[in-house]
Coordinates of N, CA and C in Angstrom, one line a residue:
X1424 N -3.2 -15.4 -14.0 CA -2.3 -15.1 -12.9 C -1.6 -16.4 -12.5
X1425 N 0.0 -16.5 -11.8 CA 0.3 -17.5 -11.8 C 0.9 -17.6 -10.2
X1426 N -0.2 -18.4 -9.3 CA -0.1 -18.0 -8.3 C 1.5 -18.4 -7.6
X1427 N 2.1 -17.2 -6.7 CA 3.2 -17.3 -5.8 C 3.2 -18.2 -4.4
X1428 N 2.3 -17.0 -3.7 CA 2.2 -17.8 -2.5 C 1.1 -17.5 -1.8
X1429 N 0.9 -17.9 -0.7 CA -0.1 -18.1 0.4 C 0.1 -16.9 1.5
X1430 N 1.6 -16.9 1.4 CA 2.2 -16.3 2.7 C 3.2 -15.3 2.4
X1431 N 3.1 -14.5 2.2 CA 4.4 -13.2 2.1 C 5.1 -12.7 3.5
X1432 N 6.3 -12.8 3.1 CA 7.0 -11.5 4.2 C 7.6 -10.5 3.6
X1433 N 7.7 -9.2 4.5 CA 8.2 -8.3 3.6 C 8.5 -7.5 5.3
X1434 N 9.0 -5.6 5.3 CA 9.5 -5.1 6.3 C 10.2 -4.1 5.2
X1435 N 10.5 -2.9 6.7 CA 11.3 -2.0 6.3 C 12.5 -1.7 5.5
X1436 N 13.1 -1.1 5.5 CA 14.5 -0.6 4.5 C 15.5 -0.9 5.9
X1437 N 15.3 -0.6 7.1 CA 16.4 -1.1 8.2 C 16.5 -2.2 9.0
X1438 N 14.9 -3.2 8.6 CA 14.9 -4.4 8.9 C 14.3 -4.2 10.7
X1439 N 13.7 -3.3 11.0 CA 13.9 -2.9 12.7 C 12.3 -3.5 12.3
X1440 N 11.5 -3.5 11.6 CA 9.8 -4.1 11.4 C 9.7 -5.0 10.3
X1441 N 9.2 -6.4 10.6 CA 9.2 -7.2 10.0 C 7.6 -7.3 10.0
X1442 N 7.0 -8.1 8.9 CA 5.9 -8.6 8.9 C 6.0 -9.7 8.0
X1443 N 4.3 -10.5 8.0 CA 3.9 -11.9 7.3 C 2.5 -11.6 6.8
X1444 N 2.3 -12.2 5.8 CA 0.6 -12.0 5.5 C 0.3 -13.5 4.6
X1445 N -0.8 -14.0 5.5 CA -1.0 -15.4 5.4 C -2.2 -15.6 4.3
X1446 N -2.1 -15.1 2.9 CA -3.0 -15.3 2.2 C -2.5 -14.5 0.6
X1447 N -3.2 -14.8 -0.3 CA -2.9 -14.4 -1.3 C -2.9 -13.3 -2.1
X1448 N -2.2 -12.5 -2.7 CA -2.5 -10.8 -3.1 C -3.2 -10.8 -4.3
X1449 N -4.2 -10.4 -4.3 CA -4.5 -10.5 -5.4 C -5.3 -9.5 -6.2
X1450 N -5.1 -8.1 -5.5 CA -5.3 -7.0 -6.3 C -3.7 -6.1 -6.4
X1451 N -3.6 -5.1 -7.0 CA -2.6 -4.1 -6.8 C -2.9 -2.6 -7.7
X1452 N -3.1 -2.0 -6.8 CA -3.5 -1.0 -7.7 C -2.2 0.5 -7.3
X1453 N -2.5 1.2 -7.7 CA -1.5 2.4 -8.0 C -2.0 3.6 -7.4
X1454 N -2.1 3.9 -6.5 CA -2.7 5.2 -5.7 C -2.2 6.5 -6.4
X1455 N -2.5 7.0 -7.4 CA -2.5 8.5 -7.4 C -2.5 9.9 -6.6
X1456 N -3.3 9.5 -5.5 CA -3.9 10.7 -4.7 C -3.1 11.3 -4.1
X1457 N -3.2 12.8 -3.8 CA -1.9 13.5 -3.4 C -1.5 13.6 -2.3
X1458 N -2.0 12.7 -1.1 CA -1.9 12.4 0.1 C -0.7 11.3 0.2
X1459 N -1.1 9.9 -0.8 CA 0.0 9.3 -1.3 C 1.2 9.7 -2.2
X1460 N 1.2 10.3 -2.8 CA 2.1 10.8 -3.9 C 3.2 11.2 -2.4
X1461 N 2.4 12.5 -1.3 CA 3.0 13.4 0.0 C 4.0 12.2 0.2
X1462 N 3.0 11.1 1.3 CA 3.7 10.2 2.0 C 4.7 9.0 1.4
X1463 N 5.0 8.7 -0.3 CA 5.7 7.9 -0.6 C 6.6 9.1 -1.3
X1464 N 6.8 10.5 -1.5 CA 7.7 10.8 -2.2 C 8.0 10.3 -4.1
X1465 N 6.7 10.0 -4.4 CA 6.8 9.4 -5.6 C 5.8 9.7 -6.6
X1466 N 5.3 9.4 -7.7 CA 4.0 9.7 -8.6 C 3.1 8.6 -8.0
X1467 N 3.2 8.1 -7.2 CA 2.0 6.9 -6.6 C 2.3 6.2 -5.9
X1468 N 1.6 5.8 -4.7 CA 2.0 4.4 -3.8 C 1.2 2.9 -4.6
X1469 N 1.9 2.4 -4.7 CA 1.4 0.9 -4.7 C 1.5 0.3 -3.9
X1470 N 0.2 -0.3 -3.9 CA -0.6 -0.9 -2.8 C -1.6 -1.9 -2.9
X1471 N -2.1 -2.9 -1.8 CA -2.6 -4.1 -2.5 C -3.7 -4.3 -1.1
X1472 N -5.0 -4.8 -1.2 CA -5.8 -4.6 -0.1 C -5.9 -5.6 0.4
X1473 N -5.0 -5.7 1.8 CA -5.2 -7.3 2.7 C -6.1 -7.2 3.6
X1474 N -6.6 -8.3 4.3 CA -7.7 -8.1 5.5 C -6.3 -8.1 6.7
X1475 N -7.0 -7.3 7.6 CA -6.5 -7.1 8.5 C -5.8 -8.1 9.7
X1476 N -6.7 -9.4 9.3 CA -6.6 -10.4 9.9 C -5.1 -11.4 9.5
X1477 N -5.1 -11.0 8.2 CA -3.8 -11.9 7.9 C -3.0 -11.3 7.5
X1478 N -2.7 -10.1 8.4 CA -1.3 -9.2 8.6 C -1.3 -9.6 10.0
X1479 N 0.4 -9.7 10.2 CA 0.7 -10.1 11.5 C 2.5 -9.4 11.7
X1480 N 3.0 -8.2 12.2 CA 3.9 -7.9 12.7 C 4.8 -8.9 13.6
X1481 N 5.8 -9.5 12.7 CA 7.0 -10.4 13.4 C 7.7 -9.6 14.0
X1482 N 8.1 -8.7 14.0 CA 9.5 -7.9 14.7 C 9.0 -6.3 14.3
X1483 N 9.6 -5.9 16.0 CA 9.4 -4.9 15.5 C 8.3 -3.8 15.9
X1484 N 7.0 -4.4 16.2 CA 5.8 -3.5 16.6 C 6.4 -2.4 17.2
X1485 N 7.2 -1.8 17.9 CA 7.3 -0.8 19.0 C 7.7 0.3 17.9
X1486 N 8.6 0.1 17.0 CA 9.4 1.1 15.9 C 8.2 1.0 14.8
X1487 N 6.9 0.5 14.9 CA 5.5 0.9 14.1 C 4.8 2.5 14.5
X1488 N 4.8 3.3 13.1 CA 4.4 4.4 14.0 C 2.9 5.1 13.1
X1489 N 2.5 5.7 13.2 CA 1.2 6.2 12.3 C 0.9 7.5 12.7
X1490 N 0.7 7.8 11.0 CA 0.7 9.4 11.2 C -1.3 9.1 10.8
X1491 N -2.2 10.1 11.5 CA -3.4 10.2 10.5 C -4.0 11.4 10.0
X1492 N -4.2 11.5 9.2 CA -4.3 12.5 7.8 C -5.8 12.8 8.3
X1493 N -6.1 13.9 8.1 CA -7.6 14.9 8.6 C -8.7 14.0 7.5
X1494 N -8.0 13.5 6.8 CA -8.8 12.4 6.2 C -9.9 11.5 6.8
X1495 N -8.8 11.0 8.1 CA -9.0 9.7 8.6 C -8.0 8.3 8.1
X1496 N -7.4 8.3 7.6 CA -6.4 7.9 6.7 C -5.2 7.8 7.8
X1497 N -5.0 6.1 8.0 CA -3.7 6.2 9.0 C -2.7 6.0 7.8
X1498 N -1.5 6.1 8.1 CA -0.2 5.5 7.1 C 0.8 5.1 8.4
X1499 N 1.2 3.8 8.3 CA 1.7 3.5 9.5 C 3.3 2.9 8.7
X1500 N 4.2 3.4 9.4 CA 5.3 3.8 8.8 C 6.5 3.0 10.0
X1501 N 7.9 3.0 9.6 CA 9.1 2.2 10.6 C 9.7 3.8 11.0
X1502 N 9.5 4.0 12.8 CA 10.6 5.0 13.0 C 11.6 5.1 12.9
X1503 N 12.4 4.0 12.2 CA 14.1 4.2 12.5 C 14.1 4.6 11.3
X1504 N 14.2 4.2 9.8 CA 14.4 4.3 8.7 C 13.1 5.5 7.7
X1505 N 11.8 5.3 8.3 CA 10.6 5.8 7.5 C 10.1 5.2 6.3
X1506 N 10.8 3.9 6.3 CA 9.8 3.0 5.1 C 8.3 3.1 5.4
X1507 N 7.1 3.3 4.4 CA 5.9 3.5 4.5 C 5.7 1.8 4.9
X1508 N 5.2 1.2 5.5 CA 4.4 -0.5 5.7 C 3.1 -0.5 5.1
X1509 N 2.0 -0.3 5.5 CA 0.5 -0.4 5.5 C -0.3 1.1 5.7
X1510 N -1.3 1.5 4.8 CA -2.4 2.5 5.3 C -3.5 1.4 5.6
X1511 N -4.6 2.4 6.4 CA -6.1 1.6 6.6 C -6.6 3.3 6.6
X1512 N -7.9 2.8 6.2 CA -9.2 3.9 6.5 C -9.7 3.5 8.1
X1513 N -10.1 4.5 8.4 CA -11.2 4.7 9.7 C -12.6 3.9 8.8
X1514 N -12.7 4.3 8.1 CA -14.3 3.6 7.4 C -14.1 2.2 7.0
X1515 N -13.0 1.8 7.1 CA -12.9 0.3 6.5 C -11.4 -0.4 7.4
X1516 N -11.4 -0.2 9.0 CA -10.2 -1.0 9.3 C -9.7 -2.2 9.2
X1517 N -11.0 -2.9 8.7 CA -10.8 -4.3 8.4 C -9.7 -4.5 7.3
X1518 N -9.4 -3.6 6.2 CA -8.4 -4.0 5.2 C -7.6 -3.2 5.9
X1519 N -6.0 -3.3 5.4 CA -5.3 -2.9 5.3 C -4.4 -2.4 3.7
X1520 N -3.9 -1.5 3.6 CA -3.6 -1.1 2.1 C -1.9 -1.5 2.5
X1521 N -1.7 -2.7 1.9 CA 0.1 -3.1 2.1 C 0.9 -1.9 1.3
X1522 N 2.2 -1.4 1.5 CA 2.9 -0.9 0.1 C 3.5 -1.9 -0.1
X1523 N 3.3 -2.6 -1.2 CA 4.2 -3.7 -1.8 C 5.6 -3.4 -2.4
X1524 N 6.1 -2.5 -2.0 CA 7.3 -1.8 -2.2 C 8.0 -2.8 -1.2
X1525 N 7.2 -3.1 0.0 CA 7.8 -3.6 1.4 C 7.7 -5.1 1.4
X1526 N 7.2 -5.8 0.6 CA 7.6 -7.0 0.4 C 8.8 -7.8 -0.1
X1527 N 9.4 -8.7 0.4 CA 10.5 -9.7 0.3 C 9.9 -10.6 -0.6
X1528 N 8.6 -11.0 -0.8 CA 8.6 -12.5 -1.8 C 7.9 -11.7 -2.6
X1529 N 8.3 -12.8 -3.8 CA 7.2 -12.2 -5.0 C 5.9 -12.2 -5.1
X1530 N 5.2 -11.4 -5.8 CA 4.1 -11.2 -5.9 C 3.7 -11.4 -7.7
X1531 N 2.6 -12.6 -7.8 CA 2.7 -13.3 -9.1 C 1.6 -11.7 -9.6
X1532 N 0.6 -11.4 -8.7 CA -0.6 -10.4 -10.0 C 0.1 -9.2 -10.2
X1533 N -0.2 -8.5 -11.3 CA 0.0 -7.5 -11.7 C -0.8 -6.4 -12.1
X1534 N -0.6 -4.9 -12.1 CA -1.0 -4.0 -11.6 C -2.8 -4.3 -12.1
X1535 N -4.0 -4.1 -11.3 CA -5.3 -4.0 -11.2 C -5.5 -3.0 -12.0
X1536 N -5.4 -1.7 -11.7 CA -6.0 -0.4 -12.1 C -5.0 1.0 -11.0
X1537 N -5.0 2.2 -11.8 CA -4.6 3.3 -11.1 C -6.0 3.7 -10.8
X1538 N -5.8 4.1 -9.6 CA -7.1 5.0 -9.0 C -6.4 6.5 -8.5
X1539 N -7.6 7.2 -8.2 CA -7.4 8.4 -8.4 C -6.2 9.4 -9.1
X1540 N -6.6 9.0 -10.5 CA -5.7 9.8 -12.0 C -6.4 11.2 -11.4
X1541 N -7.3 11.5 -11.3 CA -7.8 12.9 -11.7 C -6.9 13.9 -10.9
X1542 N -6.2 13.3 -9.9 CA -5.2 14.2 -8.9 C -3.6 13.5 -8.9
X1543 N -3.7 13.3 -10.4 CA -2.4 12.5 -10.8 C -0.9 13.6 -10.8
X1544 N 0.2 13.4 -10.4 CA 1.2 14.0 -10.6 C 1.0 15.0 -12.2
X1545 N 1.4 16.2 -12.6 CA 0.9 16.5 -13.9 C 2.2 16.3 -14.5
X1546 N 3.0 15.8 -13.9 CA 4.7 15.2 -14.6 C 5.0 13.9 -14.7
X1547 N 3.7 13.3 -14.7 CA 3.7 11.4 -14.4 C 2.4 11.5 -15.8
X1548 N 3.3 10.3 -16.8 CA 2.2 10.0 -17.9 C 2.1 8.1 -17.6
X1549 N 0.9 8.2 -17.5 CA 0.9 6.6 -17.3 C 0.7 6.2 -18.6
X1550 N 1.9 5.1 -18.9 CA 1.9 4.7 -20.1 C 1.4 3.0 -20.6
X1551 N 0.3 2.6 -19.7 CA 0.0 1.2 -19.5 C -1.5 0.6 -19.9
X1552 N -2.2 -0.2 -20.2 CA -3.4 -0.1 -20.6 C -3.9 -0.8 -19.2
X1553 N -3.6 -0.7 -18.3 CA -4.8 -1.1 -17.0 C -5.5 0.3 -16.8
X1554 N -7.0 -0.5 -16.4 CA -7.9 0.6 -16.0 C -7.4 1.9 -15.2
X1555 N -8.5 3.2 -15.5 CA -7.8 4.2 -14.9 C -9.1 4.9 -14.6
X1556 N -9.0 5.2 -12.6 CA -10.3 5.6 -12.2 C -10.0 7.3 -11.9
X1557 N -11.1 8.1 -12.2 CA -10.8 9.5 -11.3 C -10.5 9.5 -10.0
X1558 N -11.2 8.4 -9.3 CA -11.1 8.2 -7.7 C -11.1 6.6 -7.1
X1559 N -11.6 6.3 -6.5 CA -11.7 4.7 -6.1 C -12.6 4.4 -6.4
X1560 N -12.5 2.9 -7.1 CA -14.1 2.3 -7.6 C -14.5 2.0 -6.3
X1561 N -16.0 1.8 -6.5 CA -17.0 1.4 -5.8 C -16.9 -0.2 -6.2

């Protein structure tokens, strides 16, 4: 891997939420699950697990908004435009799950693993040799 940065910024599609993350990414995995598939409109969210601590909203908090899924599953989104930002679990708020869709700087790693294939779009062929879980590894 060839490291980028320390520090990322990234934000919405209308620019109304901005954020920073003071540390290095260095998973990214591919969400399958059909909860993600729902909330990005796509065959998967990509997403990358930061601690909570070194996500920091520059602009913008008030247009932060969060839907939560009977899951427990927040997805915290921009109300003016609906770019997805960040999910977290109730069981683990310490991380945050970034969509790296919403990043401005680059990002040197490349994709980790798809998780949860077993509830994969049945019109999405992943055509890549990274690992591939039924659900989320342990």
């Amino acid at each position: 891997m060839t490291k980028t940065s320390d520090k990322h910024l990234g934000g919405c599609l209308c620019e109304a939420v901005r954020y920073e993350i003071a540390c290095t990414i260095d998973k990214v995995f591919y969400c399958h699950c059909r909860r993600c598939r729902k909330a990005n409109g796509s065959a998967f969210a990509a997403v990358a697990p930061v601690a909570k601590s070194h996500f920091v909203i520059t602009k913008g908090q008030q247009h932060l908004k969060s839907y939560r899924s009977e899951a427990g599953v927040h997805r915290a989104f921009c109300d003016q435009c609906g770019s997805p930002i960040i999910g977290y679990r109730e069981s683990d708020p310490e991380t945050i799950r970034l969509r790296i869709g919403s990043l401005d700087t680059p990002v040197a790693e490349k994709l980790t693993a798809h998780i949860f294939v077993a509830s994969k779009a049945e019109w999405y062929d992943i055509h890549d040799d990274a690992p591939q879980f039924d659900e989320r590894p342990v």
